[in-house]
Tab-separated table of C-alpha atoms in Angstrom:
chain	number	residue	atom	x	y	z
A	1	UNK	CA	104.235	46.736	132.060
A	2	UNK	CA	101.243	48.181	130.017
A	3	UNK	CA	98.724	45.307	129.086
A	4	UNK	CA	97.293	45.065	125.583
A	5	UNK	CA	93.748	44.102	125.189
A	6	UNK	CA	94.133	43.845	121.828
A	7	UNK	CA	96.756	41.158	121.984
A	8	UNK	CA	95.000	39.013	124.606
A	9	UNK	CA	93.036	35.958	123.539
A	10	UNK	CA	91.171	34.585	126.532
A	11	UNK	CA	89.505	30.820	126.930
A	12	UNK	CA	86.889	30.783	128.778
A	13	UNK	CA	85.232	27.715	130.397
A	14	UNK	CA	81.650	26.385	129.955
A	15	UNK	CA	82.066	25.806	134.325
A	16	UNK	CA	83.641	29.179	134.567
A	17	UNK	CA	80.508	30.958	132.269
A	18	UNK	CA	78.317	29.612	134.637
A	19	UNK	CA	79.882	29.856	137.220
A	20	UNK	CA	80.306	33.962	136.662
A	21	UNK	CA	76.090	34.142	136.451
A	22	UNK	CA	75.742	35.708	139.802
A	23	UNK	CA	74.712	39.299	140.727
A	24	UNK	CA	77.664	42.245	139.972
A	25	UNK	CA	79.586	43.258	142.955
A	26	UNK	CA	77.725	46.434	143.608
A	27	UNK	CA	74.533	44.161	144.170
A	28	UNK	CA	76.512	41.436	146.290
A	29	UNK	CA	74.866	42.946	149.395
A	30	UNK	CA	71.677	44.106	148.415
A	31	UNK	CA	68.249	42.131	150.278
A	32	UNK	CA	64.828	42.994	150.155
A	33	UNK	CA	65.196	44.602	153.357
A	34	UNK	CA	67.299	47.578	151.950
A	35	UNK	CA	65.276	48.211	149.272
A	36	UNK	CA	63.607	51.957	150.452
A	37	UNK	CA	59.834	52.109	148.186
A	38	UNK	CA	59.299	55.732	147.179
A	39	UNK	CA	56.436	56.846	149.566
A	40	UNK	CA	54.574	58.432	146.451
A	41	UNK	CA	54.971	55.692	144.243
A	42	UNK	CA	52.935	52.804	145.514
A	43	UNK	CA	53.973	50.307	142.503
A	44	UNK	CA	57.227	50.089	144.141
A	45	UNK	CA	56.082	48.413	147.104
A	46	UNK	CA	53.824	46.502	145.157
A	47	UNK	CA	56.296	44.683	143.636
A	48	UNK	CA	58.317	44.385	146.618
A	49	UNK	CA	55.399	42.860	147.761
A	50	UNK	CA	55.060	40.520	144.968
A	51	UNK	CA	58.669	39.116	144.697
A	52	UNK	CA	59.315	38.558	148.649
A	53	UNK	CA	56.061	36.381	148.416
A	54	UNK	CA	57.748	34.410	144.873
A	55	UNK	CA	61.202	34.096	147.297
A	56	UNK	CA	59.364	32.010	150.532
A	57	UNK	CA	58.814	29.563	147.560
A	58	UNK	CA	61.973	29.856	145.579
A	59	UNK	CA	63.647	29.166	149.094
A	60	UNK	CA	62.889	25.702	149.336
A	61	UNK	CA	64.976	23.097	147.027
A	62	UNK	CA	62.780	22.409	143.811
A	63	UNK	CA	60.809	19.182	144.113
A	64	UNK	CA	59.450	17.240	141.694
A	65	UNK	CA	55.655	16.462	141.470
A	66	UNK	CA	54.223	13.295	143.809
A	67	UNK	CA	53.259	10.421	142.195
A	68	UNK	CA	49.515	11.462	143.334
A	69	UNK	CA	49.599	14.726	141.482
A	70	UNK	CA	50.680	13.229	138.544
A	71	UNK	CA	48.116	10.726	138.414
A	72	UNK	CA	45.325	12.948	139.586
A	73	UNK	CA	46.444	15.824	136.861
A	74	UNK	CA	46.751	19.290	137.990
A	75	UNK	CA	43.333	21.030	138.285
A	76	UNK	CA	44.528	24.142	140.099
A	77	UNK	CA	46.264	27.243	138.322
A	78	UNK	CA	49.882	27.217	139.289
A	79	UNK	CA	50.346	30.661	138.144
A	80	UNK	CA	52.981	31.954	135.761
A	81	UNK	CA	56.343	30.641	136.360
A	82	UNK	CA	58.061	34.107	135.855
A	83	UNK	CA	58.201	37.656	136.840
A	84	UNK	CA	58.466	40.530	134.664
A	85	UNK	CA	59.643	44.073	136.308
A	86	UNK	CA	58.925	46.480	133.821
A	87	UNK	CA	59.643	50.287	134.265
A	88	UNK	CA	62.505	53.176	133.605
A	89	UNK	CA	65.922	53.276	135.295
A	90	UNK	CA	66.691	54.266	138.739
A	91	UNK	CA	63.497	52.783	140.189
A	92	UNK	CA	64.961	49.328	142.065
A	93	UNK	CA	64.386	46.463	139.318
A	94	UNK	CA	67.762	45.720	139.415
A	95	UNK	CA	67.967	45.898	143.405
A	96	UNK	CA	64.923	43.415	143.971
A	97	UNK	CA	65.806	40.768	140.841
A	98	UNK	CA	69.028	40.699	142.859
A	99	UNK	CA	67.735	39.893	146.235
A	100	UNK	CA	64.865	37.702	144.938
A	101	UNK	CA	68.294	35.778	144.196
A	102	UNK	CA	69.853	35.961	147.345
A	103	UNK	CA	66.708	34.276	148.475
A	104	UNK	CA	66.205	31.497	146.100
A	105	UNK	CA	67.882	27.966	147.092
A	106	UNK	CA	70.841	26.918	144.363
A	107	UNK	CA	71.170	26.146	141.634
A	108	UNK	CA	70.342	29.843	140.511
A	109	UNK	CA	71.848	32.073	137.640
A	110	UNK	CA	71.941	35.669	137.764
A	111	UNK	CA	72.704	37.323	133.955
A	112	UNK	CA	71.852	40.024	131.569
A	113	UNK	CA	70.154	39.389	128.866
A	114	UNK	CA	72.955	39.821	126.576
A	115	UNK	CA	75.042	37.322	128.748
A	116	UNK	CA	72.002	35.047	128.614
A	117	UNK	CA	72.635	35.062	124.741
A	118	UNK	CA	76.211	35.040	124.575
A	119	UNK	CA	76.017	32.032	126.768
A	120	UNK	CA	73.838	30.011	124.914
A	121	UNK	CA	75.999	31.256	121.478
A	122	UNK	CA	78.786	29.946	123.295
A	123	UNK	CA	77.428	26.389	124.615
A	124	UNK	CA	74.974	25.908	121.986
A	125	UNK	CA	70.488	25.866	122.802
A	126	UNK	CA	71.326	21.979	123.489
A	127	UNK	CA	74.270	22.195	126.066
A	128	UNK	CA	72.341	25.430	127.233
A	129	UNK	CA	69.129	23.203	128.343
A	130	UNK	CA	71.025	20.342	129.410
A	131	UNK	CA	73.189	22.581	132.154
A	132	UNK	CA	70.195	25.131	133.096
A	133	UNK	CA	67.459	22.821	133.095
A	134	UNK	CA	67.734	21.252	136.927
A	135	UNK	CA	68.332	24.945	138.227
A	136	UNK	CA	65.623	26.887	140.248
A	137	UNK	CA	65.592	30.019	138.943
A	138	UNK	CA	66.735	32.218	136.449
A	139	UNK	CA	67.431	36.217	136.522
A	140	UNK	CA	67.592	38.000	133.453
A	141	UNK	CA	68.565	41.733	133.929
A	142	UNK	CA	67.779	44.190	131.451
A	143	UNK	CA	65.860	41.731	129.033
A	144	UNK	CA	65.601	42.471	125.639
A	145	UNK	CA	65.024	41.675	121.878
A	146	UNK	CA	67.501	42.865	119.827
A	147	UNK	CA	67.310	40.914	116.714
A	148	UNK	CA	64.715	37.447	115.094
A	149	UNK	CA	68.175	35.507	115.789
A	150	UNK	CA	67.729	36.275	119.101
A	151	UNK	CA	64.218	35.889	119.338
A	152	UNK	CA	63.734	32.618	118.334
A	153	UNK	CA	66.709	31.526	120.181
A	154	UNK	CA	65.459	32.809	123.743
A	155	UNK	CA	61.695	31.571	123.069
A	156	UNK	CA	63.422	28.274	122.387
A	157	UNK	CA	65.408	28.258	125.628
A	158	UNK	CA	63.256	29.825	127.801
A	159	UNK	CA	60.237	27.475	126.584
A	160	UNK	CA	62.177	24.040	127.586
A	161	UNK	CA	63.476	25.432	130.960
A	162	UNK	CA	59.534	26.423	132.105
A	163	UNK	CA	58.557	22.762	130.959
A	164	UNK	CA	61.605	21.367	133.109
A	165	UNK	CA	60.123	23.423	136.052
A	166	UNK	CA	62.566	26.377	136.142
A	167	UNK	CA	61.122	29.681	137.627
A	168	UNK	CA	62.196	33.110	136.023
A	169	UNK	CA	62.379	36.643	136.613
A	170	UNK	CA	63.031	39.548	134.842
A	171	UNK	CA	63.205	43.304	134.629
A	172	UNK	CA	63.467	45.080	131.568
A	173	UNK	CA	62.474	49.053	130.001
A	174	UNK	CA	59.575	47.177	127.486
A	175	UNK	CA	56.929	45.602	128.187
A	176	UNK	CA	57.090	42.169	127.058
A	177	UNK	CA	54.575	42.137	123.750
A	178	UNK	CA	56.594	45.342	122.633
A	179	UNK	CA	59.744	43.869	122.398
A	180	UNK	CA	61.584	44.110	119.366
A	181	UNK	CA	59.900	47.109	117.962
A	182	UNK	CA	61.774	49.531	116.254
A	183	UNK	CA	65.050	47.129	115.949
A	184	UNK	CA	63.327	44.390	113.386
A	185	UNK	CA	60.177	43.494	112.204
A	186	UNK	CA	58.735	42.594	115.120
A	187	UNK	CA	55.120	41.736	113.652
A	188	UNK	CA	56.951	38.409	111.343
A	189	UNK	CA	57.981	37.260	114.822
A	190	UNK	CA	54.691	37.808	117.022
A	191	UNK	CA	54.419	34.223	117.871
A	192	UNK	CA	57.806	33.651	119.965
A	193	UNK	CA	57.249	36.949	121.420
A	194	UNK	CA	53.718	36.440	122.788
A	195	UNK	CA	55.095	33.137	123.646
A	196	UNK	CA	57.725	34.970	126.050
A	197	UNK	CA	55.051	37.214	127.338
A	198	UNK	CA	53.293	34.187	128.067
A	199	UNK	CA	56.027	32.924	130.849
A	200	UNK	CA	55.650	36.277	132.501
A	201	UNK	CA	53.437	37.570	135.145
A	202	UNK	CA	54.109	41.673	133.891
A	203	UNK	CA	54.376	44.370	137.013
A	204	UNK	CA	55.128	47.987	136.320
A	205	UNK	CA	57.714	49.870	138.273
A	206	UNK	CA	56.939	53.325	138.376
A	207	UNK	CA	59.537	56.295	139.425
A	208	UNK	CA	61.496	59.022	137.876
A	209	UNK	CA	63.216	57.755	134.619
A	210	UNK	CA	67.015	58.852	134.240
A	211	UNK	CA	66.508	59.858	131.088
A	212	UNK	CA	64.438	62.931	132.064
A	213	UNK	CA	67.240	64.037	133.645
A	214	UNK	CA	69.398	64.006	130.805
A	215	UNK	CA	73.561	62.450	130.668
A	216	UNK	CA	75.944	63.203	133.203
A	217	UNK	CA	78.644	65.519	131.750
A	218	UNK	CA	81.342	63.824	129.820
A	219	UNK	CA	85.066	64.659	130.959
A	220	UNK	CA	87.492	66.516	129.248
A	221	UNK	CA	89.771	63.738	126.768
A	222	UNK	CA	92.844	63.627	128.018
A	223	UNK	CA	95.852	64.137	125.739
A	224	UNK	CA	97.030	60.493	123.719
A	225	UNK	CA	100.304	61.229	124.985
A	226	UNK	CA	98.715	61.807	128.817
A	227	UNK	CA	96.553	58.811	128.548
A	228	UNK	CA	99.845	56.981	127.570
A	229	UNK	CA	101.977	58.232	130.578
A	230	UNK	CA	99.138	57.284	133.796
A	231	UNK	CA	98.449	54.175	132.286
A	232	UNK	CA	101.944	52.970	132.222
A	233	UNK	CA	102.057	55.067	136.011
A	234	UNK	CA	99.337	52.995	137.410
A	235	UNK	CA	99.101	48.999	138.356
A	236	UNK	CA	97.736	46.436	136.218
A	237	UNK	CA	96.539	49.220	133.639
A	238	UNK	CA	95.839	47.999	129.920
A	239	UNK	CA	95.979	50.699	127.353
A	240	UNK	CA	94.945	50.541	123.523
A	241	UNK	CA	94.880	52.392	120.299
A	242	UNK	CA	90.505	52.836	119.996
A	243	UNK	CA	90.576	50.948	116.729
A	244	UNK	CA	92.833	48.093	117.391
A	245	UNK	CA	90.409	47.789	120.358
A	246	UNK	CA	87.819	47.377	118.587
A	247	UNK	CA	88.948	45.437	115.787
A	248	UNK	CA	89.806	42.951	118.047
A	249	UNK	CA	86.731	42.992	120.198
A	250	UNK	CA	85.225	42.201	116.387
A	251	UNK	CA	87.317	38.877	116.524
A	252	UNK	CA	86.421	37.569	119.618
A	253	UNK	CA	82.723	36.048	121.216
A	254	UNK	CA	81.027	38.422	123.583
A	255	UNK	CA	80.971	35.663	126.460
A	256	UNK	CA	85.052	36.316	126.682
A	257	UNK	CA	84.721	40.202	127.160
A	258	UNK	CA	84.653	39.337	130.756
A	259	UNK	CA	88.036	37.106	131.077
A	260	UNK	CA	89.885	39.941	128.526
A	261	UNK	CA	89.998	42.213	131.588
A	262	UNK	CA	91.080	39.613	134.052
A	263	UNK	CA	93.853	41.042	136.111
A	264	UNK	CA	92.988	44.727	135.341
A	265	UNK	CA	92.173	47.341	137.561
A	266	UNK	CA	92.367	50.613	134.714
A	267	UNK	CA	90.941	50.553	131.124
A	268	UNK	CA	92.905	53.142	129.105
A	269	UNK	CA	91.819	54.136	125.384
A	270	UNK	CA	93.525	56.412	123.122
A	271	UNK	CA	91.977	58.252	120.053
A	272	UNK	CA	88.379	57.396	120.580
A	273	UNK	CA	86.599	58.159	117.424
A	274	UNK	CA	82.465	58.706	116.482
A	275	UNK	CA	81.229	55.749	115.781
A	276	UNK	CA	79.046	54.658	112.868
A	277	UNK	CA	78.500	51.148	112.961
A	278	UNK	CA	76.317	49.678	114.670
A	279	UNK	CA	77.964	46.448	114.890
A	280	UNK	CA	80.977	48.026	116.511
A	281	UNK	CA	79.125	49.998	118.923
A	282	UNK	CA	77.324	46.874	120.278
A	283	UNK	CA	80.160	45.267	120.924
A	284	UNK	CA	81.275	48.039	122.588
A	285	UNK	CA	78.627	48.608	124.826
A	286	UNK	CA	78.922	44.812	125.953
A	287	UNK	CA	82.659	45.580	126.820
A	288	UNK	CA	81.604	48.792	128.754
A	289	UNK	CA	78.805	46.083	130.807
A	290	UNK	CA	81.535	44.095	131.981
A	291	UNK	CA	83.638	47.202	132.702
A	292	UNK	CA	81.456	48.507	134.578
A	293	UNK	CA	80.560	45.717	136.251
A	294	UNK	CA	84.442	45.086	137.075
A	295	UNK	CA	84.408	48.964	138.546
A	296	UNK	CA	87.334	49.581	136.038
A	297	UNK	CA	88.196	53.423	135.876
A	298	UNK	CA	88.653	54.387	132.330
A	299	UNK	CA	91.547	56.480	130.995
A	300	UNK	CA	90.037	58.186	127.724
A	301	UNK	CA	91.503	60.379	125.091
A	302	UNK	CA	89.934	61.460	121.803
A	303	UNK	CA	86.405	62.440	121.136
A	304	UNK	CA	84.348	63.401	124.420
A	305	UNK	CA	82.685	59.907	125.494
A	306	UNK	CA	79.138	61.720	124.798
A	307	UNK	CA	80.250	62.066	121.063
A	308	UNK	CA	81.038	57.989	120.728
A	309	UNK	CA	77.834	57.067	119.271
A	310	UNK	CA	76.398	59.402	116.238
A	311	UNK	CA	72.863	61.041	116.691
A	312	UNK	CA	71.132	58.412	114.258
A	313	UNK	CA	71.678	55.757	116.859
A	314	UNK	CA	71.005	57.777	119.601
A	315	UNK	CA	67.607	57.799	118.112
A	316	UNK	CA	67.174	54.332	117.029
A	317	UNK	CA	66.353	51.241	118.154
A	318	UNK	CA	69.434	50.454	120.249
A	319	UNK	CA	68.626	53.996	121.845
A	320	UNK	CA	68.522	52.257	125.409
A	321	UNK	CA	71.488	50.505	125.012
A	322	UNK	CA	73.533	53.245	123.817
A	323	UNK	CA	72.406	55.866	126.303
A	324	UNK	CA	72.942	53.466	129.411
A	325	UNK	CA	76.702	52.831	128.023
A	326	UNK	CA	77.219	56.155	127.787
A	327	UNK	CA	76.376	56.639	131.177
A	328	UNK	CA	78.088	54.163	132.390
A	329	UNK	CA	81.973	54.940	130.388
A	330	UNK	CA	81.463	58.530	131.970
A	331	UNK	CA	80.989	57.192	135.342
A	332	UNK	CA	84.197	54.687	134.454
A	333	UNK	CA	85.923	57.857	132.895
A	334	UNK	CA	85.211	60.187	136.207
A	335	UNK	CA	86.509	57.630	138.121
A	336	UNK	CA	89.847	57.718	136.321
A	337	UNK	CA	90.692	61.277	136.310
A	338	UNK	CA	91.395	60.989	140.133
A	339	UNK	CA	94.674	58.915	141.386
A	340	UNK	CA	93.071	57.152	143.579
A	341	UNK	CA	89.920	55.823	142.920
A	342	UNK	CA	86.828	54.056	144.863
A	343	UNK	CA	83.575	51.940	143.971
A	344	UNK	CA	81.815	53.856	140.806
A	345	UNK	CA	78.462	55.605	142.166
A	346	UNK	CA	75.933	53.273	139.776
């Protein structure tokens, strides 16, 4: 039987939220030991450097400060409590945030940024600081500002849980005081963001940026009709009409994109249409995250996936966003058009 996105209605846990913040199965096995530095780009190994000395600390349980220490004050810098990896795609942020938590003693979270923020939506800033503030460290992949709501909400959070002693990391395509820019006024916010920047001890990544190299080729839609017929062929495949899809994604919280594909193993889509709001394509590129981090193949009919988002917001502020979804659904959507598939190339 065909499952309906559209008709599900997941409940997800504040335990089980948490409990999902750990590294996505394609960086499960990943260790600073099989991370390969490009031999002509010496800031790689740098920070390689620089985050295998952070995990011989972030191995050892967190203590609290002696009685001594606290009466004597601290006189000595104790550094910045976080790590920012800033640099393009395809250079190994991703691979070393991962291992530096596969290092780090418990409790540890592992998230995107947009999870970060969909989590604290979910629990509220107060439950948020309450559960996070005893844990060690903190991984934020792919950190970003994409509105002041979210702005002040993350200099919020991420203020208390440095004063509670928790250690971050963080890799991201912007360097920390340019966040926000070109997606709000960034200048009426300055203070919370130098106040992030502030947490962060900033290392550039350099390599070859994806982007350069342009999108891989979108496949050839498949047929409504075609899309139908595999979907209903194929085990634990969900299929939906592209708008009641997204309708529904409008009428649900981010944090449960996750738990709406529990139990499936192919995404199918029919009559995917160009997209011109923006509020629809974000939510769509969240669902395309967790699809991707799920390794779902996607069945797609419709436009060609490299037509889903309209040229304005391929230009815009959300440029990053949109470009690394796209890039992702084709990988899903390549995936599909074979019967038998295996673990998407990232």
């Amino acid at each position: 039987m065909v499952i309906r996105l559209s008709e599900r209605w997941p409940e997800v846990s504040s335990d089980r939220l948490l409990s999902e913040c750990v590294p996505p199965p394609r960086f499960a096995d990943v260790r600073f030991s099989t991370y390969r530095p490009a031999p002509d780009e010496p800031s790689q190994a740098d920070a390689l450097a620089v985050l295998t000395s952070r995990a011989v600390g972030l191995a050892k349980p967190r203590q609290a400060p002696s009685l001594w220490s606290r009466l004597r004050g601290r006189t000595e810098d104790p550094g910045k409590p976080g790590v920012y990896l800033d640099g393009g795609f395809g250079v190994g942020k991703t691979h070393l945030l991962a291992s530096l938590w596969h290092e780090a003693a418990g409790p540890k979270m592992y998230c995107t940024f947009v999870e970060l923020t969909n989590l604290v939506g979910a629990l509220g800033l107060r439950t948020a600081v309450e559960a996070l503030s005893s844990y060690r460290l903190i991984c934020i992949d792919e950190f970003e500002l994409d509105d002041p709501g979210d702005t002040m909400l993350i200099s919020r959070l991420l203020g208390q849980l440095v004063a509670a002693g928790v250690e971050l990391a963080a890799t991201s395509n912007t360097l920390p005081d340019k966040l926000g820019e070109g997606r709000f006024q960034a200048i009426d916010f300055l203070r919370e963001i130098q106040a992030l920047s502030g947490h962060f001890d900033v290392r550039r990544i350099d390599g070859p940026d994806y982007r350069h190299r342009g999108l891989p080729v979108a496949p050839e839609p498949w047929p409504d009709a075609q899309v139908e017929t595999v979907a209903a062929e194929r085990a634990n495949a969900s299929c939906d009409h592209f708008v009641d899809l997204h309708r529904h994604l409008a009428e649900l919280h981010p944090s449960k994109y996750g738990a709406l594909l529990d139990g499936v193993d192919t995404v199918a889509i029919t009559d995917i249409r160009p997209l011109t709001d923006e509020n629809v394509a974000l939510r769509l590129v969240v669902l395309a995250d967790r699809m991707y981090d799920r390794n779902l193949p996607l069945l797609a009919g419709g436009v060609p996936l490299d037509q889903l988002f309209s040229a304005d917001m391929l230009k815009g502020g959300y440029r990053k966003k949109y470009l690394r979804a796209l890039s992702r659904l084709i990988a899903l959507a390549n995936a599909g058009m074979v019967p038998e598939t295996s673990t998407v190339v990232p």
